[in-house]
Amino acid sequence: MDNQPRSEFDLIGRFFADLGAHRADVLLGVGDDCALLEVPVGLSLAVSIDTLVAGIHFFHDCDAEAVGHKSLAVGLSDLAAMGASPAWATLALTLPERNDDWLAAFARGFGDLARTYGVRLVGGDTTRGPLSVTVQVHGLVRPAAAVRRDGARPGDLVWVSGTLGDAGLALRHLREGDPVDPALRARLERPDPRVALGSALRGIATAMIDLSDGLAGDLGHILAASGVGAEIDLAAVPLSSAVASRIASEGDWSLPLSSGDDYELCFCAPPEQASLIGSLGNTLSCALSVVGRIRPEPGLVARMPSGESITLTNAGYDHFSDNT
Ligand code: ADP
Ligand code: MG
């Protein structure tokens, strides 16, 4: 920590000096003024940073291993949405006090996920203050192959991976003090970034984004960047049975449309690619669903299961309960 230099170096050496996968492209890792990293000729660095603040992005009493996992997972999800291959991470950690049990669990959650995706922790900063975790991730991608938000074209199908709304439902249960099914809770606290899917969609998807804020808003970013609109069919939105029964009982679609933290991928692709994408999903054991289609007219229209169509605006998508 800043005011305790010796204990800071001890802490870094103990928990962060050897975290994640070993990589030959790390010429110098944790311990010097900078890390030295080798970027292969012809590839670009894809860089993204996210901060998780205790009490805002996770509960103060949240399991430290889950905080370590999620702080890296959200960045890996951004790399996935770009079609980039994860390589390195840096970590800025602000801690109210040194707690070695907490640090060991945090490092385990972070390190396990880092090794799973071949990521090396190459540096960071450690300070004293209210608990907050900032992770920057660095991935590699050929610039021409990166999947951006601006490539969606009229006629493209709109796809999503996995099921939507589970993390939002887990958060509601936790906020209401209700018991939460562990699998549902894991969707909120230990998201699995769709790294393999993101890379596999290079050259296939015309536009892609990861779902951190709900389908309506995040697909809205693709539509705005691409200068198009879309129609989505709510009956086609993939739901777990828990979310489906909540929607059936409350008639409120805000869980899949506007709750956050799903970290699934939403992407667009011409209909001719549908069978290839279907087989990709089988190979990767990842459910992939067509939820709609890109249209030339701007705006996002949702077809309700009743057949009625509703225009979703940025502010409006959680104001249409009781329409099923
Ligand atoms: P400097 O004062 O030169 O910025 P620091 O004392 O902040 O260096 O950090 C010493 C070394 O430890 C640096 O290589 C830095 O990247 C690394 N480091 C500091 N905190 C962390 C952390 N939380 N995770 C990983 N590496 C860290
Ligand atoms: Mg420093």
Short mmCIF file of C-alpha atoms and ligand atoms in Angstrom, two decimals:
data_model
loop_
_atom_site.label_atom_id
_atom_site.label_comp_id
_atom_site.label_asym_id
_atom_site.label_seq_id
_atom_site.Cartn_x
_atom_site.Cartn_y
_atom_site.Cartn_z
CA MET A 1 0.00 0.00 0.00
CA ASP A 2 1.16 3.52 -0.66
CA ASN A 3 1.88 4.40 2.98
CA GLN A 4 3.51 1.06 3.79
CA PRO A 5 6.05 0.39 1.08
CA ARG A 6 7.55 -2.77 2.55
CA SER A 7 4.22 -4.42 3.08
CA GLU A 8 3.13 -3.36 -0.41
CA PHE A 9 6.02 -5.19 -2.05
CA ASP A 10 5.48 -8.20 0.17
CA LEU A 11 1.79 -8.22 -0.76
CA ILE A 12 2.51 -7.94 -4.49
CA GLY A 13 5.19 -10.61 -4.35
CA ARG A 14 2.97 -12.94 -2.42
CA PHE A 15 -0.28 -12.64 -4.36
CA PHE A 16 0.32 -11.02 -7.73
CA ALA A 17 3.87 -11.67 -8.95
CA ASP A 18 3.03 -15.03 -10.52
CA LEU A 19 -0.60 -14.98 -11.55
CA GLY A 20 -2.15 -16.46 -14.65
CA ALA A 21 -0.70 -18.29 -17.62
CA HIS A 22 2.98 -18.24 -18.53
CA ARG A 23 3.48 -16.58 -21.91
CA ALA A 24 6.59 -16.31 -24.05
CA ASP A 25 5.51 -12.83 -25.22
CA VAL A 26 5.93 -11.41 -21.70
CA LEU A 27 9.54 -10.18 -21.88
CA LEU A 28 9.21 -8.59 -18.42
CA GLY A 29 6.26 -8.96 -16.05
CA VAL A 30 5.42 -7.76 -12.53
CA GLY A 31 8.28 -6.12 -10.61
CA ASP A 32 9.82 -3.38 -12.73
CA ASP A 33 8.56 0.11 -13.61
CA CYS A 34 6.81 -1.25 -16.69
CA ALA A 35 6.03 -4.61 -18.21
CA LEU A 36 7.57 -5.35 -21.62
CA LEU A 37 5.23 -7.18 -23.97
CA GLU A 38 5.79 -8.40 -27.50
CA VAL A 39 3.04 -7.65 -30.03
CA PRO A 40 3.43 -9.82 -33.16
CA VAL A 41 3.83 -7.91 -36.44
CA GLY A 42 0.46 -7.54 -38.16
CA LEU A 43 -1.63 -7.76 -35.00
CA SER A 44 -3.25 -4.90 -33.09
CA LEU A 45 -3.62 -4.55 -29.35
CA ALA A 46 -7.27 -4.61 -28.27
CA VAL A 47 -7.48 -2.82 -24.91
CA SER A 48 -10.36 -2.42 -22.46
CA ILE A 49 -10.63 -1.35 -18.81
CA ASP A 50 -13.38 -1.81 -16.21
CA THR A 51 -13.76 -0.86 -12.55
CA LEU A 52 -15.79 -2.74 -9.96
CA VAL A 53 -16.55 -0.73 -6.81
CA ALA A 54 -17.67 -2.46 -3.60
CA GLY A 55 -21.26 -1.56 -2.74
CA ILE A 56 -21.98 -0.55 -6.32
CA HIS A 57 -20.82 -3.36 -8.60
CA PHE A 58 -20.63 -6.08 -5.97
CA PHE A 59 -21.88 -6.52 -2.42
CA HIS A 60 -19.39 -5.66 0.35
CA ASP A 61 -19.66 -9.22 1.65
CA CYS A 62 -19.33 -10.81 -1.80
CA ASP A 63 -17.03 -13.82 -1.90
CA ALA A 64 -13.50 -12.54 -2.72
CA GLU A 65 -12.87 -15.37 -5.17
CA ALA A 66 -15.94 -14.30 -7.12
CA VAL A 67 -14.76 -10.67 -7.13
CA GLY A 68 -11.39 -11.79 -8.52
CA HIS A 69 -13.12 -13.88 -11.17
CA LYS A 70 -15.59 -11.23 -12.23
CA SER A 71 -13.09 -8.37 -12.30
CA LEU A 72 -11.23 -10.19 -15.07
CA ALA A 73 -14.27 -11.79 -16.71
CA VAL A 74 -15.89 -8.48 -17.65
CA GLY A 75 -12.77 -7.41 -19.55
CA LEU A 76 -12.41 -10.78 -21.26
CA SER A 77 -16.02 -10.39 -22.37
CA ASP A 78 -15.08 -7.10 -24.08
CA LEU A 79 -12.18 -8.82 -25.86
CA ALA A 80 -14.53 -11.63 -26.92
CA ALA A 81 -16.97 -9.10 -28.35
CA MET A 82 -14.16 -7.72 -30.51
CA GLY A 83 -13.03 -11.15 -31.68
CA ALA A 84 -9.68 -10.56 -29.95
CA SER A 85 -7.60 -13.27 -28.28
CA PRO A 86 -6.82 -12.45 -24.62
CA ALA A 87 -3.15 -12.05 -23.72
CA TRP A 88 -2.35 -9.81 -20.73
CA ALA A 89 -4.00 -7.97 -17.86
CA THR A 90 -3.06 -5.25 -15.39
CA LEU A 91 -4.76 -4.77 -12.03
CA ALA A 92 -5.28 -1.62 -9.94
CA LEU A 93 -6.47 -2.66 -6.51
CA THR A 94 -7.65 -0.30 -3.78
CA LEU A 95 -8.02 -1.97 -0.39
CA PRO A 96 -9.31 -0.57 2.90
CA GLU A 97 -6.83 -2.76 4.79
CA ARG A 98 -4.60 -5.70 4.18
CA ASN A 99 -6.51 -8.96 4.61
CA ASP A 100 -4.48 -11.93 3.43
CA ASP A 101 -7.40 -14.36 3.41
CA TRP A 102 -9.36 -11.98 1.19
CA LEU A 103 -6.33 -11.42 -1.06
CA ALA A 104 -5.61 -15.13 -1.41
CA ALA A 105 -9.21 -15.85 -2.43
CA PHE A 106 -9.28 -12.86 -4.79
CA ALA A 107 -6.02 -13.99 -6.42
CA ARG A 108 -7.37 -17.54 -6.77
CA GLY A 109 -10.51 -16.37 -8.58
CA PHE A 110 -8.54 -14.04 -10.82
CA GLY A 111 -5.72 -16.51 -11.45
CA ASP A 112 -7.94 -19.49 -12.26
CA LEU A 113 -9.84 -17.54 -14.90
CA ALA A 114 -6.61 -16.02 -16.24
CA ARG A 115 -5.08 -19.47 -16.74
CA THR A 116 -8.25 -20.76 -18.39
CA TYR A 117 -7.91 -18.12 -21.10
CA GLY A 118 -4.13 -17.94 -21.35
CA VAL A 119 -3.88 -14.51 -19.72
CA ARG A 120 -0.86 -13.29 -17.74
CA LEU A 121 -1.10 -10.59 -15.04
CA VAL A 122 1.80 -8.30 -15.99
CA GLY A 123 1.48 -5.35 -13.61
CA GLY A 124 -0.72 -3.09 -11.60
CA ASP A 125 -0.97 -0.69 -8.73
CA THR A 126 -1.97 -1.20 -5.09
CA THR A 127 -3.40 1.59 -2.96
CA ARG A 128 -5.29 2.06 0.29
CA GLY A 129 -8.91 3.30 0.21
CA PRO A 130 -12.48 2.07 -0.28
CA LEU A 131 -12.47 -1.38 -1.90
CA SER A 132 -12.34 -1.10 -5.68
CA VAL A 133 -10.87 -3.26 -8.43
CA THR A 134 -9.84 -1.98 -11.85
CA VAL A 135 -8.65 -4.43 -14.50
CA GLN A 136 -7.29 -3.57 -17.91
CA VAL A 137 -7.16 -6.38 -20.42
CA HIS A 138 -5.06 -6.57 -23.55
CA GLY A 139 -5.89 -8.86 -26.45
CA LEU A 140 -4.51 -9.45 -29.92
CA VAL A 141 -6.40 -9.30 -33.19
CA ARG A 142 -5.68 -8.58 -36.85
CA PRO A 143 -7.12 -5.07 -37.23
CA ALA A 144 -9.10 -5.99 -40.35
CA ALA A 145 -10.60 -9.01 -38.57
CA ALA A 146 -11.76 -7.20 -35.40
CA VAL A 147 -15.55 -7.33 -35.13
CA ARG A 148 -16.80 -3.83 -34.47
CA ARG A 149 -20.23 -2.43 -33.66
CA ASP A 150 -20.66 -0.59 -36.93
CA GLY A 151 -20.94 -3.38 -39.50
CA ALA A 152 -24.59 -4.52 -39.20
CA ARG A 153 -26.50 -4.41 -42.52
CA PRO A 154 -30.24 -4.63 -43.32
CA GLY A 155 -31.25 -8.27 -43.67
CA ASP A 156 -28.64 -9.53 -41.19
CA LEU A 157 -30.00 -11.85 -38.53
CA VAL A 158 -29.51 -10.82 -34.88
CA TRP A 159 -28.14 -13.61 -32.69
CA VAL A 160 -27.48 -13.99 -28.97
CA SER A 161 -25.58 -16.65 -27.04
CA GLY A 162 -26.77 -18.45 -23.91
CA THR A 163 -29.81 -17.25 -21.95
CA LEU A 164 -30.60 -13.65 -20.99
CA GLY A 165 -31.72 -12.13 -17.71
CA ASP A 166 -30.29 -14.69 -15.29
CA ALA A 167 -27.80 -12.32 -13.65
CA GLY A 168 -30.52 -9.70 -13.27
CA LEU A 169 -32.82 -12.23 -11.62
CA ALA A 170 -30.06 -13.33 -9.22
CA LEU A 171 -29.45 -9.67 -8.31
CA ARG A 172 -33.17 -9.14 -7.61
CA HIS A 173 -33.23 -12.15 -5.29
CA LEU A 174 -30.12 -10.96 -3.43
CA ARG A 175 -31.49 -7.42 -3.08
CA GLU A 176 -34.80 -8.76 -1.79
CA GLY A 177 -32.99 -11.06 0.65
CA ASP A 178 -34.49 -14.15 -0.99
CA PRO A 179 -32.64 -17.44 -1.28
CA VAL A 180 -30.89 -17.76 -4.66
CA ASP A 181 -30.26 -20.94 -6.55
CA PRO A 182 -26.43 -21.36 -6.70
CA ALA A 183 -26.42 -21.80 -10.49
CA LEU A 184 -28.38 -18.59 -10.92
CA ARG A 185 -26.12 -16.77 -8.49
CA ALA A 186 -23.09 -17.95 -10.46
CA ARG A 187 -24.49 -16.22 -13.54
CA LEU A 188 -24.17 -12.92 -11.62
CA GLU A 189 -20.99 -13.48 -9.67
CA ARG A 190 -18.92 -15.76 -11.90
CA PRO A 191 -19.81 -14.97 -15.51
CA ASP A 192 -18.10 -17.11 -18.12
CA PRO A 193 -16.87 -14.79 -20.90
CA ARG A 194 -17.61 -16.12 -24.41
CA VAL A 195 -13.99 -15.95 -25.54
CA ALA A 196 -13.97 -18.96 -27.89
CA LEU A 197 -17.22 -17.91 -29.51
CA GLY A 198 -16.01 -14.34 -30.07
CA SER A 199 -12.85 -15.53 -31.83
CA ALA A 200 -14.78 -18.08 -33.90
CA LEU A 201 -17.08 -15.33 -35.19
CA ARG A 202 -14.24 -13.35 -36.79
CA GLY A 203 -14.98 -13.17 -40.51
CA ILE A 204 -18.59 -14.30 -39.93
CA ALA A 205 -20.27 -11.67 -37.73
CA THR A 206 -20.75 -8.23 -39.26
CA ALA A 207 -21.13 -6.55 -35.84
CA MET A 208 -20.85 -7.74 -32.25
CA ILE A 209 -21.22 -6.49 -28.65
CA ASP A 210 -21.22 -8.15 -25.26
CA LEU A 211 -24.39 -7.89 -23.22
CA SER A 212 -23.47 -6.01 -20.06
CA ASP A 213 -26.51 -3.71 -19.86
CA GLY A 214 -29.36 -5.74 -21.38
CA LEU A 215 -30.30 -6.65 -24.95
CA ALA A 216 -32.29 -3.51 -25.74
CA GLY A 217 -29.58 -1.02 -24.84
CA ASP A 218 -26.63 -3.05 -26.08
CA LEU A 219 -28.23 -3.98 -29.41
CA GLY A 220 -29.16 -0.30 -29.54
CA HIS A 221 -25.41 0.51 -29.58
CA ILE A 222 -24.92 -1.73 -32.63
CA LEU A 223 -27.90 -0.12 -34.38
CA ALA A 224 -26.65 3.42 -33.68
CA ALA A 225 -23.09 2.63 -34.78
CA SER A 226 -24.28 0.85 -37.92
CA GLY A 227 -26.98 3.39 -38.86
CA VAL A 228 -29.73 0.75 -39.00
CA GLY A 229 -32.70 -0.51 -36.96
CA ALA A 230 -33.95 -3.94 -35.94
CA GLU A 231 -36.99 -5.96 -35.08
CA ILE A 232 -36.67 -8.54 -32.33
CA ASP A 233 -39.12 -11.30 -31.55
CA LEU A 234 -39.49 -11.63 -27.78
CA ALA A 235 -40.78 -15.20 -28.10
CA ALA A 236 -37.37 -16.10 -29.58
CA VAL A 237 -35.28 -14.57 -26.78
CA PRO A 238 -33.55 -17.49 -25.01
CA LEU A 239 -34.55 -17.71 -21.34
CA SER A 240 -33.74 -20.03 -18.47
CA SER A 241 -36.80 -21.61 -16.88
CA ALA A 242 -36.34 -19.33 -13.82
CA VAL A 243 -36.48 -16.16 -15.92
CA ALA A 244 -39.25 -17.52 -18.14
CA SER A 245 -41.47 -18.23 -15.14
CA ARG A 246 -40.77 -14.79 -13.63
CA ILE A 247 -41.83 -13.19 -16.93
CA ALA A 248 -44.90 -15.42 -17.12
CA SER A 249 -45.98 -14.43 -13.62
CA GLU A 250 -45.19 -10.70 -13.84
CA GLY A 251 -45.55 -9.92 -17.53
CA ASP A 252 -42.38 -7.84 -17.30
CA TRP A 253 -39.68 -8.31 -19.94
CA SER A 254 -37.14 -6.03 -18.31
CA LEU A 255 -34.94 -8.91 -17.08
CA PRO A 256 -33.73 -10.02 -20.53
CA LEU A 257 -34.10 -6.58 -22.14
CA SER A 258 -32.60 -4.19 -19.64
CA SER A 259 -30.96 -5.93 -16.72
CA GLY A 260 -27.18 -6.13 -16.81
CA ASP A 261 -24.31 -8.51 -16.28
CA ASP A 262 -25.28 -11.35 -18.63
CA TYR A 263 -21.95 -11.19 -20.52
CA GLU A 264 -23.41 -13.11 -23.42
CA LEU A 265 -22.60 -12.02 -26.98
CA CYS A 266 -25.05 -10.34 -29.34
CA PHE A 267 -23.99 -10.37 -32.98
CA CYS A 268 -25.30 -9.85 -36.50
CA ALA A 269 -24.63 -11.94 -39.59
CA PRO A 270 -26.14 -12.41 -43.05
CA PRO A 271 -28.74 -15.22 -43.20
CA GLU A 272 -26.43 -17.27 -45.48
CA GLN A 273 -24.16 -17.77 -42.47
CA ALA A 274 -26.89 -19.29 -40.30
CA SER A 275 -25.98 -22.95 -40.79
CA LEU A 276 -22.28 -22.27 -40.24
CA ILE A 277 -23.12 -20.37 -37.04
CA GLY A 278 -25.40 -23.21 -35.93
CA SER A 279 -22.57 -25.72 -36.30
CA LEU A 280 -20.20 -23.37 -34.47
CA GLY A 281 -22.60 -23.35 -31.54
CA ASN A 282 -22.64 -27.15 -31.54
CA THR A 283 -18.85 -27.37 -31.67
CA LEU A 284 -18.49 -24.92 -28.80
CA SER A 285 -21.46 -26.35 -26.83
CA CYS A 286 -22.88 -22.86 -26.72
CA ALA A 287 -26.58 -22.21 -27.36
CA LEU A 288 -27.00 -19.64 -30.13
CA SER A 289 -30.41 -18.17 -30.94
CA VAL A 290 -31.73 -15.90 -33.68
CA VAL A 291 -33.77 -13.20 -31.96
CA GLY A 292 -34.46 -10.81 -34.81
CA ARG A 293 -33.40 -9.09 -37.98
CA ILE A 294 -31.71 -5.84 -38.97
CA ARG A 295 -33.88 -3.36 -40.91
CA PRO A 296 -32.97 -0.20 -42.79
CA GLU A 297 -35.38 1.98 -40.76
CA PRO A 298 -33.83 3.22 -37.51
CA GLY A 299 -35.27 2.14 -34.16
CA LEU A 300 -35.66 -1.08 -32.22
CA VAL A 301 -39.06 -2.76 -32.44
CA ALA A 302 -40.01 -5.69 -30.19
CA ARG A 303 -42.70 -8.10 -31.28
CA MET A 304 -44.47 -9.26 -28.13
CA PRO A 305 -45.55 -12.90 -27.86
CA SER A 306 -49.12 -11.58 -28.19
CA GLY A 307 -48.26 -10.32 -31.69
CA GLU A 308 -48.32 -6.66 -30.72
CA SER A 309 -45.27 -4.60 -31.69
CA ILE A 310 -43.66 -2.05 -29.39
CA THR A 311 -40.92 0.44 -30.18
CA LEU A 312 -38.17 0.28 -27.56
CA THR A 313 -36.48 3.55 -26.79
CA ASN A 314 -33.42 3.98 -24.65
CA ALA A 315 -35.50 5.01 -21.67
CA GLY A 316 -38.57 3.03 -22.48
CA TYR A 317 -37.78 -0.64 -22.46
CA ASP A 318 -38.59 -1.29 -18.84
CA HIS A 319 -41.88 0.54 -18.92
CA PHE A 320 -43.95 -1.98 -20.73
CA SER A 321 -44.83 -4.61 -18.17
CA ASP A 322 -48.16 -6.40 -18.43
CA ASN A 323 -48.10 -6.56 -22.20
CA THR A 324 -47.83 -10.31 -22.57
P1 ADP B 1 5.90 2.07 -9.35
O1 ADP B 1 5.98 2.82 -8.07
O2 ADP B 1 7.14 2.04 -10.17
O3 ADP B 1 4.68 2.41 -10.15
P2 ADP B 1 4.71 0.00 -7.81
O4 ADP B 1 5.42 0.09 -6.48
O5 ADP B 1 3.36 0.58 -7.93
O6 ADP B 1 5.71 0.54 -8.93
O7 ADP B 1 4.62 -1.52 -8.21
C1 ADP B 1 5.78 -2.36 -8.23
C2 ADP B 1 5.56 -3.45 -9.25
O8 ADP B 1 4.47 -4.26 -8.85
C3 ADP B 1 5.23 -2.94 -10.64
O9 ADP B 1 5.81 -3.82 -11.59
C4 ADP B 1 3.73 -3.03 -10.69
O10 ADP B 1 3.27 -3.22 -12.02
C5 ADP B 1 3.45 -4.24 -9.83
N1 ADP B 1 2.17 -4.19 -9.12
C6 ADP B 1 1.76 -3.31 -8.17
N2 ADP B 1 0.52 -3.61 -7.73
C7 ADP B 1 0.13 -4.70 -8.43
C8 ADP B 1 -1.06 -5.48 -8.47
N3 ADP B 1 -2.12 -5.22 -7.69
N4 ADP B 1 -1.12 -6.51 -9.34
C9 ADP B 1 -0.08 -6.78 -10.15
N5 ADP B 1 1.06 -6.11 -10.17
C10 ADP B 1 1.18 -5.06 -9.32
MG MG B 2 2.71 2.58 -8.80
#
